[in-house]
mmCIF file with all atom_site columns, C-alpha atoms in Angstrom:
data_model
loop_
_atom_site.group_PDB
_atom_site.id
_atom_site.type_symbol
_atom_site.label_atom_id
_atom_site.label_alt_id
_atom_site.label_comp_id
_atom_site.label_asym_id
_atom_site.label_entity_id
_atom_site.label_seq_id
_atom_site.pdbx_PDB_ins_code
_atom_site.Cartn_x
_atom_site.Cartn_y
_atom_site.Cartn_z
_atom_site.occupancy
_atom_site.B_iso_or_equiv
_atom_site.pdbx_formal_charge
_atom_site.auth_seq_id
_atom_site.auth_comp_id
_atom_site.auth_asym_id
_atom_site.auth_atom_id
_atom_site.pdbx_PDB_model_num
ATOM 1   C CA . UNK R 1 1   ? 103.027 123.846 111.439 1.00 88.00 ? 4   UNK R CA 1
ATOM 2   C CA . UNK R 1 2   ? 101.398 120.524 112.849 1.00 95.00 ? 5   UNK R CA 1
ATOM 3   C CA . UNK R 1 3   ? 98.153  119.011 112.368 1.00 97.00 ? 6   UNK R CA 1
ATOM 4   C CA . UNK R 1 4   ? 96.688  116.338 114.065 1.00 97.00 ? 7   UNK R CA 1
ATOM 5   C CA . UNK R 1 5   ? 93.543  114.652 112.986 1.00 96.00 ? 8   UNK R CA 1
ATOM 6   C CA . UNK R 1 6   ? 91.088  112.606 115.446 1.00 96.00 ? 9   UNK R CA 1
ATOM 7   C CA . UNK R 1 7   ? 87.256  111.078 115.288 1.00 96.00 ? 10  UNK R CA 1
ATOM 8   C CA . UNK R 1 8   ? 88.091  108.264 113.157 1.00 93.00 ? 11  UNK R CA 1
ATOM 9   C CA . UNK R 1 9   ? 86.588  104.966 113.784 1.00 97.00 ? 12  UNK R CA 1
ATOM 10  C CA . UNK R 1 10  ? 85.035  101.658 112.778 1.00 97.00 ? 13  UNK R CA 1
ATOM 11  C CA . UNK R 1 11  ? 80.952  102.329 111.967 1.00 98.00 ? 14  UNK R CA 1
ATOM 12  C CA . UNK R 1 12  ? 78.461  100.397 109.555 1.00 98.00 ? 15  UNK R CA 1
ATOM 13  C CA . UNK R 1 13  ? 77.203  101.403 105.911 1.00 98.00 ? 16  UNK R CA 1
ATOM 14  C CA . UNK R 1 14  ? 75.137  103.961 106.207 1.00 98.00 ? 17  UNK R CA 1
ATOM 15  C CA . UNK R 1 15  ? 76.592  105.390 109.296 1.00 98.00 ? 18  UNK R CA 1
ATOM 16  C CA . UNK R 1 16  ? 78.192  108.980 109.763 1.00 98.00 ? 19  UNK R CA 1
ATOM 17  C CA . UNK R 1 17  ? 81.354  110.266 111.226 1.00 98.00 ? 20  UNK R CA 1
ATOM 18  C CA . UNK R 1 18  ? 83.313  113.204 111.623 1.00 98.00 ? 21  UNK R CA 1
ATOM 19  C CA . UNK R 1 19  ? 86.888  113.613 111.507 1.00 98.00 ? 22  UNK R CA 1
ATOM 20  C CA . UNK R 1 20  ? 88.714  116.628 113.060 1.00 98.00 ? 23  UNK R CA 1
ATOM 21  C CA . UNK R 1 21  ? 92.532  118.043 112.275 1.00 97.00 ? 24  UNK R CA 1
ATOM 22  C CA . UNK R 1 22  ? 93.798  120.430 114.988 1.00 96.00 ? 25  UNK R CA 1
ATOM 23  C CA . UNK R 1 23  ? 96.051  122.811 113.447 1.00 95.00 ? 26  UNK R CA 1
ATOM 24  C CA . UNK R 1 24  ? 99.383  124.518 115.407 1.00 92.00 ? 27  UNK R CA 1
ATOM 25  C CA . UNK R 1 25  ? 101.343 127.077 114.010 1.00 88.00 ? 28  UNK R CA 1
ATOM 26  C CA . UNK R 1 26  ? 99.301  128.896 111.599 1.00 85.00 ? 29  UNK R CA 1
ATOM 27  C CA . UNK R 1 27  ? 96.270  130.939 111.063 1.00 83.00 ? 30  UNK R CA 1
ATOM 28  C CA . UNK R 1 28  ? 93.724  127.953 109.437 1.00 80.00 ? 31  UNK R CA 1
ATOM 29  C CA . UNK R 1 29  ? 92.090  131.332 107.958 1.00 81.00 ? 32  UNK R CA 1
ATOM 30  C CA . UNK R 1 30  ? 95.169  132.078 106.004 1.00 86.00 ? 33  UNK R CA 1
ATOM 31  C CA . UNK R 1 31  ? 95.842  128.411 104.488 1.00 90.00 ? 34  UNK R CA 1
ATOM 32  C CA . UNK R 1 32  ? 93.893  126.549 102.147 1.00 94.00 ? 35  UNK R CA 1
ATOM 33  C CA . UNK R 1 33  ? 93.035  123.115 103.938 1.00 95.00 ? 36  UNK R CA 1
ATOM 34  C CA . UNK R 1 34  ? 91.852  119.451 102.451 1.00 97.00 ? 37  UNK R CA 1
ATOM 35  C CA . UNK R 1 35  ? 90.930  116.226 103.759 1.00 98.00 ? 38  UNK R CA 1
ATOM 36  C CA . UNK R 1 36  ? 92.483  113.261 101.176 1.00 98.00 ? 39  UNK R CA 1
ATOM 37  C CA . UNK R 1 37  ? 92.702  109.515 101.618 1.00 98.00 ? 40  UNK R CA 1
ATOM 38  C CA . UNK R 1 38  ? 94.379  106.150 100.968 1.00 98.00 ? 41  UNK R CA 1
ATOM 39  C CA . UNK R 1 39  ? 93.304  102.559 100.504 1.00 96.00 ? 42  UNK R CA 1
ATOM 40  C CA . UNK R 1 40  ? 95.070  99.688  100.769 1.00 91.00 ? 43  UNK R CA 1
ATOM 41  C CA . UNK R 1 41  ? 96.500  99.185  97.407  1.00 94.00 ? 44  UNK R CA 1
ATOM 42  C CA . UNK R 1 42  ? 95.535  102.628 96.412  1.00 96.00 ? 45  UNK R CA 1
ATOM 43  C CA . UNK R 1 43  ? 96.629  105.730 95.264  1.00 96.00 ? 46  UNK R CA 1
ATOM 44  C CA . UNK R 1 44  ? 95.885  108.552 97.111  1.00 96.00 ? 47  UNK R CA 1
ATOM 45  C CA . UNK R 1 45  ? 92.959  110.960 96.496  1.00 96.00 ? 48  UNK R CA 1
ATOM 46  C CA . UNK R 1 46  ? 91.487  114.144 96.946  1.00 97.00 ? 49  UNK R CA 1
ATOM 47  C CA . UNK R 1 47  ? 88.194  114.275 99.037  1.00 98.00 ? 50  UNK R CA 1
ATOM 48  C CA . UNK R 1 48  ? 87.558  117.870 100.346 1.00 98.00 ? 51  UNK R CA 1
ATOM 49  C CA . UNK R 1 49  ? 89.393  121.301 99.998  1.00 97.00 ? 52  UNK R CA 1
ATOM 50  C CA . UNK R 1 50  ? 88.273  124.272 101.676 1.00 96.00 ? 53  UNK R CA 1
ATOM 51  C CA . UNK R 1 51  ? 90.167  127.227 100.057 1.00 94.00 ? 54  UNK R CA 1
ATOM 52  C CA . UNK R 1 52  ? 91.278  130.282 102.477 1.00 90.00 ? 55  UNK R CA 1
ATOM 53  C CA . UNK R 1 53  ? 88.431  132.069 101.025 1.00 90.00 ? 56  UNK R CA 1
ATOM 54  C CA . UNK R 1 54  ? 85.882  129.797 102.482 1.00 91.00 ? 57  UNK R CA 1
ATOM 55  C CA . UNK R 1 55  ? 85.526  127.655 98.640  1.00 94.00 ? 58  UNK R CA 1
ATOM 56  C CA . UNK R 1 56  ? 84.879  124.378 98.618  1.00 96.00 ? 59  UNK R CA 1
ATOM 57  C CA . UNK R 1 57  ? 85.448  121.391 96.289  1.00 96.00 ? 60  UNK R CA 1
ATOM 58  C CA . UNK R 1 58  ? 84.489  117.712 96.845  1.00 97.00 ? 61  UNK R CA 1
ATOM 59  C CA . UNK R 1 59  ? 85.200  114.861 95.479  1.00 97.00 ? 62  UNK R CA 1
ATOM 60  C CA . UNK R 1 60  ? 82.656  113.503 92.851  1.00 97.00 ? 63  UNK R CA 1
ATOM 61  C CA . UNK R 1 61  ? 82.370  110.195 95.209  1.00 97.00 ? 64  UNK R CA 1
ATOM 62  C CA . UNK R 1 62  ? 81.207  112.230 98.166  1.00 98.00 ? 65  UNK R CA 1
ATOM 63  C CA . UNK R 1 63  ? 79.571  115.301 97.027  1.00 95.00 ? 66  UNK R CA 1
ATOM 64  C CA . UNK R 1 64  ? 75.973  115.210 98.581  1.00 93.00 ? 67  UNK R CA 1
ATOM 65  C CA . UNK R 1 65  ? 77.280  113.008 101.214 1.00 98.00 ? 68  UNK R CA 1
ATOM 66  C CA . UNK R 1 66  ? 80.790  114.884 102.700 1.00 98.00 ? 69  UNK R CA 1
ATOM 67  C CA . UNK R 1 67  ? 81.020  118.151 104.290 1.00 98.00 ? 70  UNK R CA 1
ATOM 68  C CA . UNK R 1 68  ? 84.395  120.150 105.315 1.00 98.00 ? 71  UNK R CA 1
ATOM 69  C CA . UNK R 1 69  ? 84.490  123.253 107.360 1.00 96.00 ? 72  UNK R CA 1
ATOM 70  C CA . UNK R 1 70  ? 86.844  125.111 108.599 1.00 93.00 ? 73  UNK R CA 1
ATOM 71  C CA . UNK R 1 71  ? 86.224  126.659 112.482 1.00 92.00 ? 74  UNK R CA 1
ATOM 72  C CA . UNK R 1 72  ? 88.788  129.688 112.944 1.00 88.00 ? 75  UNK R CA 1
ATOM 73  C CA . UNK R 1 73  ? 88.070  130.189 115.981 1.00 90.00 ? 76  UNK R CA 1
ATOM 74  C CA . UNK R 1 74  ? 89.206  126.775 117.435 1.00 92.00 ? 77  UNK R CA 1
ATOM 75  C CA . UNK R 1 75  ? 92.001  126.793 114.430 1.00 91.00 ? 78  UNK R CA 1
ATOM 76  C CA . UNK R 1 76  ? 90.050  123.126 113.403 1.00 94.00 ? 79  UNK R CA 1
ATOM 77  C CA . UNK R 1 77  ? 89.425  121.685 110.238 1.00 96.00 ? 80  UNK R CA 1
ATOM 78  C CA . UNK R 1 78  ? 86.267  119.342 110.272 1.00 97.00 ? 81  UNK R CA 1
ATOM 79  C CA . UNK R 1 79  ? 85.330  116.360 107.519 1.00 98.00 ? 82  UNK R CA 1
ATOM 80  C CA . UNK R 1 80  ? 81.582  115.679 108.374 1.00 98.00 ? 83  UNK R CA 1
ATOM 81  C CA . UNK R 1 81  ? 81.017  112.059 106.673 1.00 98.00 ? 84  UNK R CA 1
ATOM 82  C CA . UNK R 1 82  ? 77.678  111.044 106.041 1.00 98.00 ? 85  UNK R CA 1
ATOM 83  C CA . UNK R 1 83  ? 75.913  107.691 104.365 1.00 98.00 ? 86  UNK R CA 1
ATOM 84  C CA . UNK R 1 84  ? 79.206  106.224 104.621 1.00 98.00 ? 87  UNK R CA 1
ATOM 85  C CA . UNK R 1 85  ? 79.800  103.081 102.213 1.00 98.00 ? 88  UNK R CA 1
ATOM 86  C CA . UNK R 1 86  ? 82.530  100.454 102.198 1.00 97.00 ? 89  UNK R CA 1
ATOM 87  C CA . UNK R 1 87  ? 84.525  102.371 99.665  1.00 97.00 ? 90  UNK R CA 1
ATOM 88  C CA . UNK R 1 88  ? 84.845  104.882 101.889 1.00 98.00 ? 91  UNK R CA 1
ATOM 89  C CA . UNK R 1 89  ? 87.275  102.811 104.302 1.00 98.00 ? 92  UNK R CA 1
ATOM 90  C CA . UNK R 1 90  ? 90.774  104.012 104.345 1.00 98.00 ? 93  UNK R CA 1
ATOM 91  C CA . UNK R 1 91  ? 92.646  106.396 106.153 1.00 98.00 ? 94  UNK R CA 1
ATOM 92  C CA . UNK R 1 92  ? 92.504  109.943 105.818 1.00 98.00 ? 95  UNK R CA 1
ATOM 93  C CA . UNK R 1 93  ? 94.736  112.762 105.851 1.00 98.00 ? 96  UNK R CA 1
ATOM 94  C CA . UNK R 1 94  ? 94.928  116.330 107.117 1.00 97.00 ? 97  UNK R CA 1
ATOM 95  C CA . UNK R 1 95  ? 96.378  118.777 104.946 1.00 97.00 ? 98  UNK R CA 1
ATOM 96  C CA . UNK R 1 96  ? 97.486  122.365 104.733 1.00 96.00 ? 99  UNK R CA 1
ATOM 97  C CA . UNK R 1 97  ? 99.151  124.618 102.882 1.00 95.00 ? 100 UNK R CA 1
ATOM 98  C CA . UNK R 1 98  ? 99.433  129.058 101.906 1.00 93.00 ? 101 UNK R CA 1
ATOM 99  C CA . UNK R 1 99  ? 99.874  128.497 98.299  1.00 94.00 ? 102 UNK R CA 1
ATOM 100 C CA . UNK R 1 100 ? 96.591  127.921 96.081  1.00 92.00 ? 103 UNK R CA 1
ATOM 101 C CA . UNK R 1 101 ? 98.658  125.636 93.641  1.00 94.00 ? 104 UNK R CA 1
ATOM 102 C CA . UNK R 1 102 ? 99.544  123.550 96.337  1.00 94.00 ? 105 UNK R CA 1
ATOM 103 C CA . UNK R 1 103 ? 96.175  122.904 97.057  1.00 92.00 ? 106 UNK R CA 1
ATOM 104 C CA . UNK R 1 104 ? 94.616  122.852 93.601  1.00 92.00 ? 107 UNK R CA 1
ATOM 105 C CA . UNK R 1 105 ? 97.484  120.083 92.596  1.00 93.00 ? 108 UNK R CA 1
ATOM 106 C CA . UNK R 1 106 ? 96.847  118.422 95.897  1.00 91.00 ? 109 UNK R CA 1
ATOM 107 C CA . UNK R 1 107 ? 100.838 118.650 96.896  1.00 94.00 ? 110 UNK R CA 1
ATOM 108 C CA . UNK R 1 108 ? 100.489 119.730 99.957  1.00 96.00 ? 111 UNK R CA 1
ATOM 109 C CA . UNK R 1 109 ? 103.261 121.271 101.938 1.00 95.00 ? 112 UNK R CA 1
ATOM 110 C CA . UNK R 1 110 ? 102.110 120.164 105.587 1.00 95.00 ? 113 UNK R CA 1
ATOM 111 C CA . UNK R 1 111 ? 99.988  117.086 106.219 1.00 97.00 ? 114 UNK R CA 1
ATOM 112 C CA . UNK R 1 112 ? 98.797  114.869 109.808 1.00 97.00 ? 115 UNK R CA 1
ATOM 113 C CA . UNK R 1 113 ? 99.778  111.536 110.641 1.00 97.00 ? 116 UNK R CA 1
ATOM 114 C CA . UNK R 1 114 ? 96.032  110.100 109.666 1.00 97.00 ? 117 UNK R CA 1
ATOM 115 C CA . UNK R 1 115 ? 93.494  108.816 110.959 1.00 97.00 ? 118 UNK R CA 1
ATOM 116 C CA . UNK R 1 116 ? 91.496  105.152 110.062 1.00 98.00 ? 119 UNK R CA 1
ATOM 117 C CA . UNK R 1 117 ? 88.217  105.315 108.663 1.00 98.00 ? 120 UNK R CA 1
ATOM 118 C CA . UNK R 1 118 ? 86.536  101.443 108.265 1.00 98.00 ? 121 UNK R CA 1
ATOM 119 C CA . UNK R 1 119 ? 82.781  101.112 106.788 1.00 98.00 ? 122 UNK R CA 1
ATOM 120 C CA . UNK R 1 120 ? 81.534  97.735  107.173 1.00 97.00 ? 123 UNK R CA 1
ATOM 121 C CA . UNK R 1 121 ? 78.847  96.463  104.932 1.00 94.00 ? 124 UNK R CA 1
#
């Protein structure tokens, strides 16, 4: 299993971006999938889980603002960020896993290398 995110970037308050994970290895339809970050000095959170189902949860700090999909086709895993604020900057992470407690606990079995996410004010 590998997953490689892309699409992150430098972009101003109020901007949007999307961030993409490529997966290898797997069926994305089969594994539950989230999108979770880490600032500088920060523990690591939770933003977005989409559940093999097609579920959802987000993060109270991005609901209305943060979308993830999941395209089975192209075996792709997609964080659409919009209305981006400062807090926002860190980098995110990919992750995947077949086991619902995995995801639900966040503990992740496979995960990308990251990629940087910086919202200037």
């Amino acid at each position: 299993v590998q997953l490689v995110e892309s699409g992150g970037g430098s972009v101003q308050a109020g901007g949007s971006l999307r961030v993409s994970c490529a997966a290898s290895g797997y069926n994305v339809s089969s594994y539950c999938m989230g999108w979770l970050r880490q600032a500088p000095g920060k523990e690591r959170e939770g933003v977005a889980i989409v559940f093999s189902d097609g579920g959802t949860w987000r993060a109270d700090s991005v609901k209305n603002r943060f979308t993830i999909s999941k395209d089975n086709a192209k075996n792709t895993l997609y964080l659409q960020m919009n209305s981006l604020k400062p807090e926002d900057t860190a980098m995110y992470y990919c992750a995947a896993d077949s086991r619902l407690v995995k995801c639900l606990t966040r503990t992740f079995s496979y995960w990308g290398q990251g990629t940087q996410v910086t919202v200037s004010s």
